[in-house]
Short mmCIF file of C-alpha atoms in Angstrom, two decimals:
data_model
loop_
_atom_site.label_atom_id
_atom_site.label_comp_id
_atom_site.label_asym_id
_atom_site.label_seq_id
_atom_site.Cartn_x
_atom_site.Cartn_y
_atom_site.Cartn_z
CA UNK A 23 0.12 12.91 4.89
CA UNK A 24 0.65 15.98 7.03
CA UNK A 25 -2.74 17.67 7.37
CA UNK A 26 -1.36 21.12 6.58
CA UNK A 27 0.22 19.87 3.35
CA UNK A 28 -3.02 18.13 2.48
CA UNK A 29 -5.04 21.32 2.98
CA UNK A 30 -2.61 23.21 0.74
CA UNK A 31 -2.83 20.50 -1.91
CA UNK A 32 -6.64 20.49 -1.92
CA UNK A 33 -6.76 24.25 -2.42
CA UNK A 34 -4.09 24.10 -5.12
CA UNK A 35 -5.82 21.23 -6.94
CA UNK A 36 -8.92 23.43 -7.25
CA UNK A 37 -6.97 26.59 -8.11
CA UNK A 38 -4.93 24.85 -10.79
CA UNK A 39 -7.87 23.00 -12.33
CA UNK A 40 -6.81 19.46 -11.51
CA UNK A 41 -10.22 19.10 -9.90
CA UNK A 42 -13.00 20.73 -11.90
CA UNK A 43 -16.43 20.18 -13.38
CA UNK A 44 -14.72 18.45 -16.29
CA UNK A 45 -12.45 16.35 -14.02
CA UNK A 46 -14.63 15.82 -10.93
CA UNK A 47 -12.40 13.27 -9.21
CA UNK A 48 -8.63 13.19 -8.80
CA UNK A 49 -6.06 11.43 -6.63
CA UNK A 50 -3.07 13.04 -4.92
CA UNK A 51 0.18 11.59 -3.58
CA UNK A 52 2.35 13.45 -1.06
CA UNK A 53 5.92 12.93 -2.25
CA UNK A 54 7.48 14.16 0.98
CA UNK A 55 5.34 11.79 3.01
CA UNK A 56 6.33 8.80 0.89
CA UNK A 57 10.01 9.64 1.28
CA UNK A 58 9.55 10.02 5.02
CA UNK A 59 7.91 6.60 5.33
CA UNK A 60 10.71 4.95 3.37
CA UNK A 61 13.29 6.62 5.61
CA UNK A 62 11.40 5.57 8.74
CA UNK A 63 11.41 1.94 7.58
CA UNK A 64 15.09 1.77 6.74
CA UNK A 65 16.17 3.58 9.89
CA UNK A 66 13.96 1.41 12.12
CA UNK A 67 15.73 -1.79 11.08
CA UNK A 68 19.16 -0.13 10.93
CA UNK A 69 18.66 0.72 14.61
CA UNK A 70 18.38 -2.95 15.60
CA UNK A 71 20.72 -4.77 13.21
CA UNK A 72 23.88 -4.30 11.17
CA UNK A 73 22.87 -7.15 8.86
CA UNK A 74 21.96 -6.50 5.23
CA UNK A 75 18.24 -5.78 4.86
CA UNK A 76 16.41 -5.57 1.54
CA UNK A 77 13.18 -3.67 2.02
CA UNK A 78 11.08 -4.90 -0.91
CA UNK A 79 7.98 -2.77 -1.46
CA UNK A 80 4.89 -4.90 -2.15
CA UNK A 81 3.97 -3.67 -5.63
CA UNK A 82 0.36 -4.78 -5.24
CA UNK A 83 -0.15 -1.94 -2.76
CA UNK A 84 0.47 0.76 -5.39
CA UNK A 85 1.23 -0.60 -8.87
CA UNK A 86 2.38 2.73 -10.31
CA UNK A 87 5.73 2.98 -12.10
CA UNK A 88 6.61 6.49 -10.82
CA UNK A 89 5.91 5.37 -7.25
CA UNK A 90 8.18 2.36 -7.66
CA UNK A 91 10.91 4.60 -9.08
CA UNK A 92 10.56 7.04 -6.16
CA UNK A 93 10.78 4.24 -3.61
CA UNK A 94 13.76 2.70 -5.37
CA UNK A 95 15.59 6.01 -5.26
CA UNK A 96 14.78 6.03 -1.53
CA UNK A 97 16.59 2.71 -1.16
CA UNK A 98 13.81 0.13 -1.54
CA UNK A 99 13.46 -2.88 -3.81
CA UNK A 100 10.23 -4.59 -4.83
CA UNK A 101 8.17 -7.67 -4.10
CA UNK A 102 6.12 -8.79 -7.10
CA UNK A 103 3.39 -11.40 -7.43
CA UNK A 104 2.58 -11.51 -11.16
CA UNK A 105 4.12 -10.94 -14.58
CA UNK A 106 2.38 -7.56 -14.66
CA UNK A 107 3.92 -6.44 -11.39
CA UNK A 108 7.34 -7.61 -12.55
CA UNK A 109 6.93 -5.62 -15.77
CA UNK A 110 6.08 -2.51 -13.73
CA UNK A 111 9.13 -3.00 -11.53
CA UNK A 112 11.40 -3.40 -14.54
CA UNK A 113 9.90 -0.30 -16.16
CA UNK A 114 10.71 1.57 -12.95
CA UNK A 115 14.34 0.49 -13.20
CA UNK A 116 14.42 -1.82 -10.18
CA UNK A 117 17.23 -4.36 -10.75
CA UNK A 118 16.62 -8.11 -10.48
CA UNK A 119 18.92 -8.34 -7.44
CA UNK A 120 16.43 -6.14 -5.54
CA UNK A 121 13.33 -8.00 -6.76
CA UNK A 122 11.50 -10.81 -4.96
CA UNK A 123 8.85 -12.98 -6.65
CA UNK A 124 6.06 -14.34 -4.48
CA UNK A 125 2.78 -15.83 -5.65
CA UNK A 126 0.76 -18.94 -4.85
CA UNK A 127 0.21 -19.68 -8.55
CA UNK A 128 3.44 -19.10 -10.51
CA UNK A 129 3.44 -20.61 -13.98
CA UNK A 130 6.46 -22.39 -15.48
CA UNK A 131 6.99 -19.37 -17.74
CA UNK A 132 7.06 -16.99 -14.75
CA UNK A 133 9.57 -19.18 -12.94
CA UNK A 134 11.74 -19.55 -16.04
CA UNK A 135 11.83 -15.76 -16.53
CA UNK A 136 12.67 -15.11 -12.89
CA UNK A 137 15.52 -17.60 -12.89
CA UNK A 138 16.90 -16.21 -16.13
CA UNK A 139 16.91 -12.71 -14.67
CA UNK A 140 18.36 -13.70 -11.29
CA UNK A 141 15.28 -12.65 -9.29
CA UNK A 142 14.71 -14.11 -5.82
CA UNK A 143 11.94 -16.73 -5.85
CA UNK A 144 10.06 -18.04 -2.85
CA UNK A 145 8.34 -21.31 -3.73
CA UNK A 146 4.85 -21.42 -2.29
CA UNK A 147 4.52 -25.19 -2.09
CA UNK A 148 6.30 -28.48 -2.72
CA UNK A 149 4.81 -28.90 -6.21
CA UNK A 150 6.32 -25.57 -7.17
CA UNK A 151 9.59 -26.72 -5.66
CA UNK A 152 9.50 -29.71 -8.02
CA UNK A 153 9.20 -27.29 -10.94
CA UNK A 154 12.21 -25.40 -9.64
CA UNK A 155 14.14 -28.67 -9.46
CA UNK A 156 13.73 -29.15 -13.19
CA UNK A 157 14.51 -25.54 -14.06
CA UNK A 158 17.61 -25.35 -11.86
CA UNK A 159 18.89 -28.60 -13.37
CA UNK A 160 18.34 -27.34 -16.93
CA UNK A 161 20.13 -24.00 -16.68
CA UNK A 162 22.35 -22.20 -14.16
CA UNK A 163 20.76 -19.33 -12.25
CA UNK A 164 21.87 -16.57 -9.90
CA UNK A 165 18.46 -16.43 -8.27
CA UNK A 166 18.35 -16.87 -4.49
CA UNK A 167 15.69 -19.52 -3.85
CA UNK A 168 13.59 -20.39 -0.83
CA UNK A 169 10.29 -21.76 0.42
CA UNK A 170 7.36 -19.92 1.95
CA UNK A 171 5.99 -21.49 5.10
CA UNK A 172 2.74 -20.89 6.95
CA UNK A 173 3.39 -20.93 10.70
CA UNK A 174 -0.36 -21.32 11.35
CA UNK A 175 -0.27 -18.93 14.32
CA UNK A 176 -3.80 -17.60 13.80
CA UNK A 177 -5.85 -14.78 12.35
CA UNK A 178 -6.26 -11.07 12.94
CA UNK A 179 -9.53 -9.15 12.83
CA UNK A 180 -9.86 -9.32 9.01
CA UNK A 181 -9.91 -12.96 7.96
CA UNK A 182 -9.34 -12.25 4.26
CA UNK A 183 -5.98 -10.62 5.06
CA UNK A 184 -4.79 -13.19 7.61
CA UNK A 185 -2.31 -15.46 5.85
CA UNK A 186 -1.13 -17.61 8.76
CA UNK A 187 -4.38 -19.35 9.63
CA UNK A 188 -4.78 -23.11 9.85
CA UNK A 189 -6.23 -23.29 6.33
CA UNK A 190 -4.48 -20.38 4.58
CA UNK A 191 -3.83 -20.88 0.88
CA UNK A 192 -0.29 -19.52 1.25
CA UNK A 193 2.88 -21.47 1.93
CA UNK A 194 3.60 -24.90 3.36
CA UNK A 195 1.47 -25.37 6.49
CA UNK A 196 4.05 -26.21 9.13
CA UNK A 197 1.68 -27.73 11.70
CA UNK A 198 0.04 -30.15 9.28
CA UNK A 199 1.11 -33.75 9.84
CA UNK A 200 4.51 -34.42 8.30
CA UNK A 201 4.86 -30.96 6.78
CA UNK A 202 7.69 -29.65 8.94
CA UNK A 203 9.74 -32.78 8.35
CA UNK A 204 9.11 -32.50 4.62
CA UNK A 205 10.33 -28.90 4.57
CA UNK A 206 13.52 -29.77 6.48
CA UNK A 207 14.22 -32.66 4.13
CA UNK A 208 13.56 -30.45 1.10
CA UNK A 209 16.33 -28.12 2.23
CA UNK A 210 18.76 -30.90 3.06
CA UNK A 211 18.25 -32.40 -0.40
CA UNK A 212 18.75 -29.04 -2.15
CA UNK A 213 21.83 -27.11 -1.05
CA UNK A 214 20.77 -24.29 -3.41
CA UNK A 215 17.78 -23.46 -1.18
CA UNK A 216 19.16 -20.63 0.94
CA UNK A 217 16.13 -18.57 1.94
CA UNK A 218 13.03 -19.01 4.10
CA UNK A 219 9.93 -16.84 3.83
CA UNK A 220 6.87 -16.22 5.98
CA UNK A 221 4.15 -13.58 6.17
CA UNK A 222 1.44 -13.57 8.83
CA UNK A 223 -0.95 -11.04 7.31
CA UNK A 224 -1.56 -7.32 7.12
CA UNK A 225 -4.41 -5.02 8.14
CA UNK A 226 -6.07 -6.26 11.30
CA UNK A 227 -3.13 -8.43 12.40
CA UNK A 228 -1.61 -7.28 15.71
CA UNK A 229 2.14 -6.79 15.97
CA UNK A 230 2.49 -9.54 18.55
CA UNK A 231 0.98 -12.10 16.15
CA UNK A 232 3.23 -10.87 13.34
CA UNK A 233 6.25 -11.30 15.59
CA UNK A 234 5.09 -14.78 16.60
CA UNK A 235 4.97 -15.82 12.96
CA UNK A 236 8.47 -14.47 12.37
CA UNK A 237 9.68 -16.33 15.46
CA UNK A 238 8.34 -19.61 14.09
CA UNK A 239 10.18 -19.09 10.81
CA UNK A 240 13.39 -18.22 12.65
CA UNK A 241 13.12 -21.39 14.74
CA UNK A 242 12.67 -23.45 11.57
CA UNK A 243 15.71 -21.83 9.96
CA UNK A 244 17.78 -22.69 13.02
CA UNK A 245 16.52 -26.27 12.86
CA UNK A 246 17.39 -26.61 9.17
CA UNK A 247 20.84 -25.10 9.60
CA UNK A 248 21.55 -27.39 12.54
CA UNK A 249 20.45 -30.43 10.54
CA UNK A 250 22.59 -29.33 7.59
CA UNK A 251 25.61 -28.78 9.81
CA UNK A 252 26.18 -25.40 8.19
CA UNK A 253 24.48 -22.07 7.60
CA UNK A 254 22.44 -23.20 4.60
CA UNK A 255 19.68 -20.63 5.14
CA UNK A 256 21.39 -17.27 5.05
CA UNK A 257 18.39 -14.96 4.58
CA UNK A 258 14.97 -14.75 6.22
CA UNK A 259 12.13 -12.99 4.40
CA UNK A 260 9.80 -11.86 7.19
CA UNK A 261 7.10 -10.35 4.97
CA UNK A 262 5.42 -7.06 5.74
CA UNK A 263 1.95 -6.33 7.03
CA UNK A 264 2.34 -3.38 9.39
CA UNK A 265 -1.25 -2.24 10.02
CA UNK A 266 -2.37 1.30 9.19
CA UNK A 267 -4.39 3.66 11.39
CA UNK A 268 -7.38 4.78 9.30
CA UNK A 269 -9.00 6.78 12.11
CA UNK A 270 -6.73 9.83 12.29
CA UNK A 271 -3.63 11.40 10.76
CA UNK A 272 -1.42 9.72 13.37
CA UNK A 273 0.95 7.19 11.82
CA UNK A 274 0.74 4.31 14.22
CA UNK A 275 1.98 1.68 14.82
CA UNK A 276 5.46 2.58 13.65
CA UNK A 277 8.21 0.60 11.99
CA UNK A 278 10.42 1.40 14.97
CA UNK A 279 7.91 -0.21 17.34
CA UNK A 280 7.76 -3.35 15.23
CA UNK A 281 11.53 -3.60 14.80
CA UNK A 282 12.04 -3.23 18.56
CA UNK A 283 9.39 -5.89 19.22
CA UNK A 284 11.15 -8.29 16.87
CA UNK A 285 14.49 -7.54 18.53
CA UNK A 286 12.96 -8.33 21.91
CA UNK A 287 11.08 -11.49 20.89
CA UNK A 288 13.38 -12.96 18.23
CA UNK A 289 16.82 -11.58 19.15
CA UNK A 290 18.73 -14.12 17.08
CA UNK A 291 17.16 -12.66 13.97
CA UNK A 292 19.33 -9.59 14.34
CA UNK A 293 22.65 -11.01 15.51
CA UNK A 294 24.22 -10.75 12.06
CA UNK A 295 23.95 -14.37 10.94
CA UNK A 296 20.95 -13.77 8.69
CA UNK A 297 20.29 -11.29 5.96
CA UNK A 298 16.72 -9.99 6.02
CA UNK A 299 14.01 -9.13 3.53
CA UNK A 300 10.84 -7.20 4.37
CA UNK A 301 7.78 -6.77 2.15
CA UNK A 302 5.84 -3.78 3.45
CA UNK A 303 3.27 -2.14 1.19
CA UNK A 304 0.18 -0.46 2.63
CA UNK A 305 2.06 1.14 5.51
CA UNK A 306 4.45 2.92 3.15
CA UNK A 307 1.77 4.55 0.96
CA UNK A 308 -1.65 4.64 2.62
CA UNK A 309 -1.24 7.81 4.68
CA UNK A 310 0.19 9.74 1.75
CA UNK A 311 -2.67 9.47 -0.71
CA UNK A 312 -5.94 11.41 -0.88
CA UNK A 313 -8.91 11.19 -3.21
CA UNK A 314 -10.63 14.49 -4.05
CA UNK A 315 -14.13 14.55 -5.49
CA UNK A 316 -16.66 17.25 -6.31
CA UNK A 317 -20.12 17.12 -4.78
CA UNK A 318 -22.34 16.96 -7.86
CA UNK A 319 -25.68 17.11 -6.07
CA UNK A 320 -27.11 17.24 -2.55
CA UNK A 321 -30.50 15.95 -1.53
CA UNK A 322 -32.45 14.72 1.48
CA UNK A 323 -33.99 11.27 1.78
CA UNK A 324 -35.87 10.10 4.85
CA UNK A 325 -34.76 13.27 6.59
CA UNK A 326 -31.05 12.52 6.10
CA UNK A 327 -28.89 14.77 3.89
CA UNK A 328 -27.00 12.99 1.11
CA UNK A 329 -24.05 14.38 -0.82
CA UNK A 330 -23.61 12.63 -4.17
CA UNK A 331 -19.95 12.73 -5.22
CA UNK A 332 -17.76 11.25 -7.93
CA UNK A 333 -15.75 9.00 -5.59
CA UNK A 334 -17.25 5.66 -4.71
CA UNK A 335 -16.90 1.98 -5.35
CA UNK A 336 -14.62 2.46 -8.35
CA UNK A 337 -11.92 3.90 -6.05
CA UNK A 338 -12.83 2.66 -2.57
CA UNK A 339 -14.02 -0.84 -3.41
CA UNK A 340 -13.14 -2.44 -0.09
CA UNK A 341 -14.78 0.33 1.91
CA UNK A 342 -18.02 0.20 -0.06
CA UNK A 343 -18.37 -3.58 0.14
CA UNK A 344 -16.93 -4.05 3.66
CA UNK A 345 -17.34 -0.71 5.47
CA UNK A 346 -16.89 -2.13 8.96
CA UNK A 347 -13.50 -3.64 8.11
CA UNK A 348 -12.35 -0.72 5.94
CA UNK A 349 -13.73 2.57 7.29
CA UNK A 350 -12.40 5.73 5.69
CA UNK A 351 -12.46 9.31 6.90
CA UNK A 352 -14.17 11.96 4.80
CA UNK A 353 -13.09 15.60 5.06
CA UNK A 354 -15.24 18.50 3.89
CA UNK A 355 -13.97 21.47 1.82
CA UNK A 356 -15.86 24.26 0.12
CA UNK A 357 -15.95 24.84 -3.63
CA UNK A 358 -12.67 26.79 -3.50
CA UNK A 359 -10.88 24.02 -1.64
CA UNK A 360 -10.92 25.58 1.82
CA UNK A 361 -11.86 23.49 4.86
CA UNK A 362 -15.63 23.81 5.23
CA UNK A 363 -16.94 25.21 8.48
CA UNK A 364 -20.43 25.37 9.88
CA UNK A 365 -22.77 23.31 11.96
CA UNK A 366 -21.93 19.63 12.00
CA UNK A 367 -24.70 17.56 10.45
CA UNK A 368 -25.16 13.81 10.19
CA UNK A 369 -25.20 12.95 6.48
CA UNK A 370 -24.34 10.30 3.93
CA UNK A 371 -21.56 10.69 1.39
CA UNK A 372 -22.40 8.69 -1.74
CA UNK A 373 -20.51 7.69 -4.84
CA UNK A 374 -21.61 7.80 -8.49
CA UNK A 375 -22.25 4.11 -9.16
CA UNK A 376 -25.73 2.81 -9.87
CA UNK A 377 -26.34 0.69 -6.82
CA UNK A 378 -27.66 1.69 -3.41
CA UNK A 379 -24.65 0.51 -1.45
CA UNK A 380 -22.20 2.85 -3.15
CA UNK A 381 -21.53 4.91 -0.05
CA UNK A 382 -18.21 6.26 1.20
CA UNK A 383 -19.73 7.11 4.57
CA UNK A 384 -23.10 6.51 6.20
CA UNK A 385 -24.47 8.74 8.94
CA UNK A 386 -21.22 10.68 9.16
CA UNK A 387 -21.08 13.92 11.19
CA UNK A 388 -19.60 16.64 8.96
CA UNK A 389 -20.19 20.30 8.21
CA UNK A 390 -23.16 20.23 5.85
CA UNK A 391 -21.93 19.68 2.29
CA UNK A 392 -23.23 21.81 -0.56
CA UNK A 393 -23.39 21.34 -4.32
CA UNK A 394 -19.98 22.14 -5.79
CA UNK A 395 -18.09 21.42 -2.55
CA UNK A 396 -15.10 19.09 -2.41
CA UNK A 397 -14.75 15.97 -0.31
CA UNK A 398 -11.31 14.59 0.48
CA UNK A 399 -10.81 10.94 1.37
CA UNK A 400 -7.40 10.53 3.05
CA UNK A 401 -5.41 7.37 3.73
CA UNK A 402 -6.10 6.07 0.21
CA UNK A 403 -2.54 5.92 -1.12
CA UNK A 404 -2.46 2.09 -1.09
CA UNK A 405 -5.04 -0.36 -2.45
CA UNK A 406 -7.53 2.39 -3.32
CA UNK A 407 -7.24 4.72 -6.30
CA UNK A 408 -4.43 2.70 -7.87
CA UNK A 409 -6.76 -0.32 -8.07
CA UNK A 410 -9.61 0.86 -10.24
CA UNK A 411 -12.86 -1.11 -10.30
CA UNK A 412 -14.62 -0.41 -13.59
CA UNK A 413 -18.21 -0.44 -12.33
CA UNK A 414 -20.49 1.49 -14.72
CA UNK A 415 -17.41 1.94 -16.95
CA UNK A 416 -16.38 4.83 -14.75
CA UNK A 417 -12.96 6.13 -15.86
CA UNK A 418 -9.78 5.78 -13.89
CA UNK A 419 -8.93 9.14 -12.29
CA UNK A 420 -5.77 11.06 -12.85
CA UNK A 421 -3.13 10.64 -10.14
CA UNK A 422 -0.78 13.50 -9.33
CA UNK A 423 2.17 13.69 -6.99
CA UNK A 424 2.73 16.96 -5.22
CA UNK A 425 5.43 18.80 -3.35
CA UNK A 426 5.16 21.85 -1.12
CA UNK A 427 7.96 24.39 -0.99
CA UNK A 428 8.24 27.37 1.34
CA UNK A 429 5.78 28.07 4.13
CA UNK A 430 5.57 26.92 7.70
CA UNK A 431 5.02 23.20 7.06
CA UNK A 432 6.37 22.59 3.61
CA UNK A 433 8.32 19.58 4.73
CA UNK A 434 10.59 17.82 2.24
CA UNK A 435 10.76 19.57 -1.09
CA UNK A 436 10.22 16.17 -2.62
CA UNK A 437 11.49 14.93 -5.96
CA UNK A 438 11.76 18.30 -7.64
CA UNK A 439 9.32 17.16 -10.32
CA UNK A 440 8.04 19.75 -12.74
CA UNK A 441 4.78 21.62 -12.59
CA UNK A 442 4.40 25.14 -11.42
CA UNK A 443 1.90 27.20 -9.60
CA UNK A 444 0.61 27.02 -6.12
CA UNK A 445 -1.85 27.98 -3.51
CA UNK A 446 -1.10 31.35 -1.99
CA UNK A 447 -3.07 31.10 1.22
CA UNK A 448 -0.92 33.54 3.18
CA UNK A 449 2.72 34.32 3.83
CA UNK A 450 3.42 30.86 5.26
CA UNK A 451 1.05 28.90 3.02
CA UNK A 452 3.72 27.39 0.79
CA UNK A 453 3.65 26.70 -2.94
CA UNK A 454 2.25 23.42 -4.25
CA UNK A 455 3.64 21.87 -7.43
CA UNK A 456 1.99 18.88 -9.09
CA UNK A 457 3.34 16.27 -11.47
CA UNK A 458 1.30 13.62 -13.24
CA UNK A 459 1.76 10.03 -12.08
CA UNK A 460 -1.06 8.57 -14.18
CA UNK A 461 -3.21 10.43 -16.68
CA UNK A 462 -7.00 10.26 -16.35
CA UNK A 463 -8.53 7.57 -18.51
CA UNK A 464 -10.28 8.77 -21.65
CA UNK A 465 -13.60 7.53 -23.01
CA UNK A 466 -11.75 6.29 -26.10
CA UNK A 467 -9.54 4.15 -23.86
CA UNK A 468 -12.60 2.70 -22.12
CA UNK A 469 -14.08 1.77 -25.50
CA UNK A 470 -10.80 0.24 -26.67
CA UNK A 471 -10.47 -1.89 -23.53
CA UNK A 472 -14.05 -3.08 -24.00
CA UNK A 473 -13.55 -4.52 -27.48
CA UNK A 474 -14.30 -1.36 -29.41
CA UNK A 475 -12.21 -2.52 -32.37
CA UNK A 476 -14.09 -5.84 -32.41
CA UNK A 477 -17.67 -4.55 -32.53
CA UNK A 478 -18.71 -7.09 -35.19
CA UNK A 479 -16.99 -10.07 -33.53
CA UNK A 480 -20.22 -11.74 -32.43
CA UNK A 481 -22.44 -10.84 -35.38
CA UNK A 482 -20.14 -11.44 -38.35
#
């Protein structure tokens, strides 16, 4: 998210009452930034290949129907990993031909639905492939089908997100004894298997390791096609996983860097013989989302200032439980939404949950926060506020997309969504318009989700 657009949006969110004493936490999505990331992805691969490429957004990164619709209008499909994600994609209007189903635990019902719709399916293992055998034999399908393989090339710096380790739960482990031969034979026995999928990991995985994993899958595809005596595998799904810079507003690494690296290290991938599928998620959305939260109280404990806010573990779960792996920046604004100035002070920024570890930042140097101020947590557009963690039955926040028109750094006017008003911070400030992506959760909805209509179920 461009910092100038973010500053305008913070001020406008306060001015227009999106963030208030009654609604002390809110999430914002920069529509222009999302469009720009989608364009950067498609242009990066168009620069290195003329082959057909389906860029399938990983729905798990931001399972929000309006986001999926926006990305689809920008030319992207979807990658889904559950019936819920598929339902979201269908609600967004993404057609089956632009939908890919991946999951290590697909049920027979999920597979049957996917084949009936014509959705691409990547089998995670040979037992799943046996299920597909029966389903394909029982009814014709237009679904492109393939197998996911684990090239076992190693881990990045975050083990939980490294999917190409020796013992990863994903895919057929190619370096295990007999596994590669079994995969080749599986293709030769099933002429309807036409795709091959791999994914090395995401945050913490260096580009070189990602490219190595893709290279292993390409080599296997070449081996299978040679053994078949024809181009049986016509499409390679190379996954996603571009890491995100959480330390500044700079968007690095870039899709262009990764595409060029692949072109240099796996040139045959782009010579036109193979269609391609990518499955990027975090890198498309992270930089374009910001959490805003009011500072409810400030205090001092052990000589250290503490700002108690309404954004914590319920929105930034990974950061709270694994702060070293998932650090987030915190930006300080005053009660009117203007960047706070003043002497920088080392302080903690805490969330609202009732446990001591609910901290967004510990010992962070910021202008001293005051009661009623606003903290902004950028880079949270993926895997943060869209993935609510209901600790203390804290409600899901409202999510609002915004566009900026006019001014010196308005950028793309965005989707033209409704919502009027703006922040008039000067002649070149621009006007900010918001549109609701997800309404804030009500207390009645919390009660309903928690069995409110079944209060006597255990005492009747």
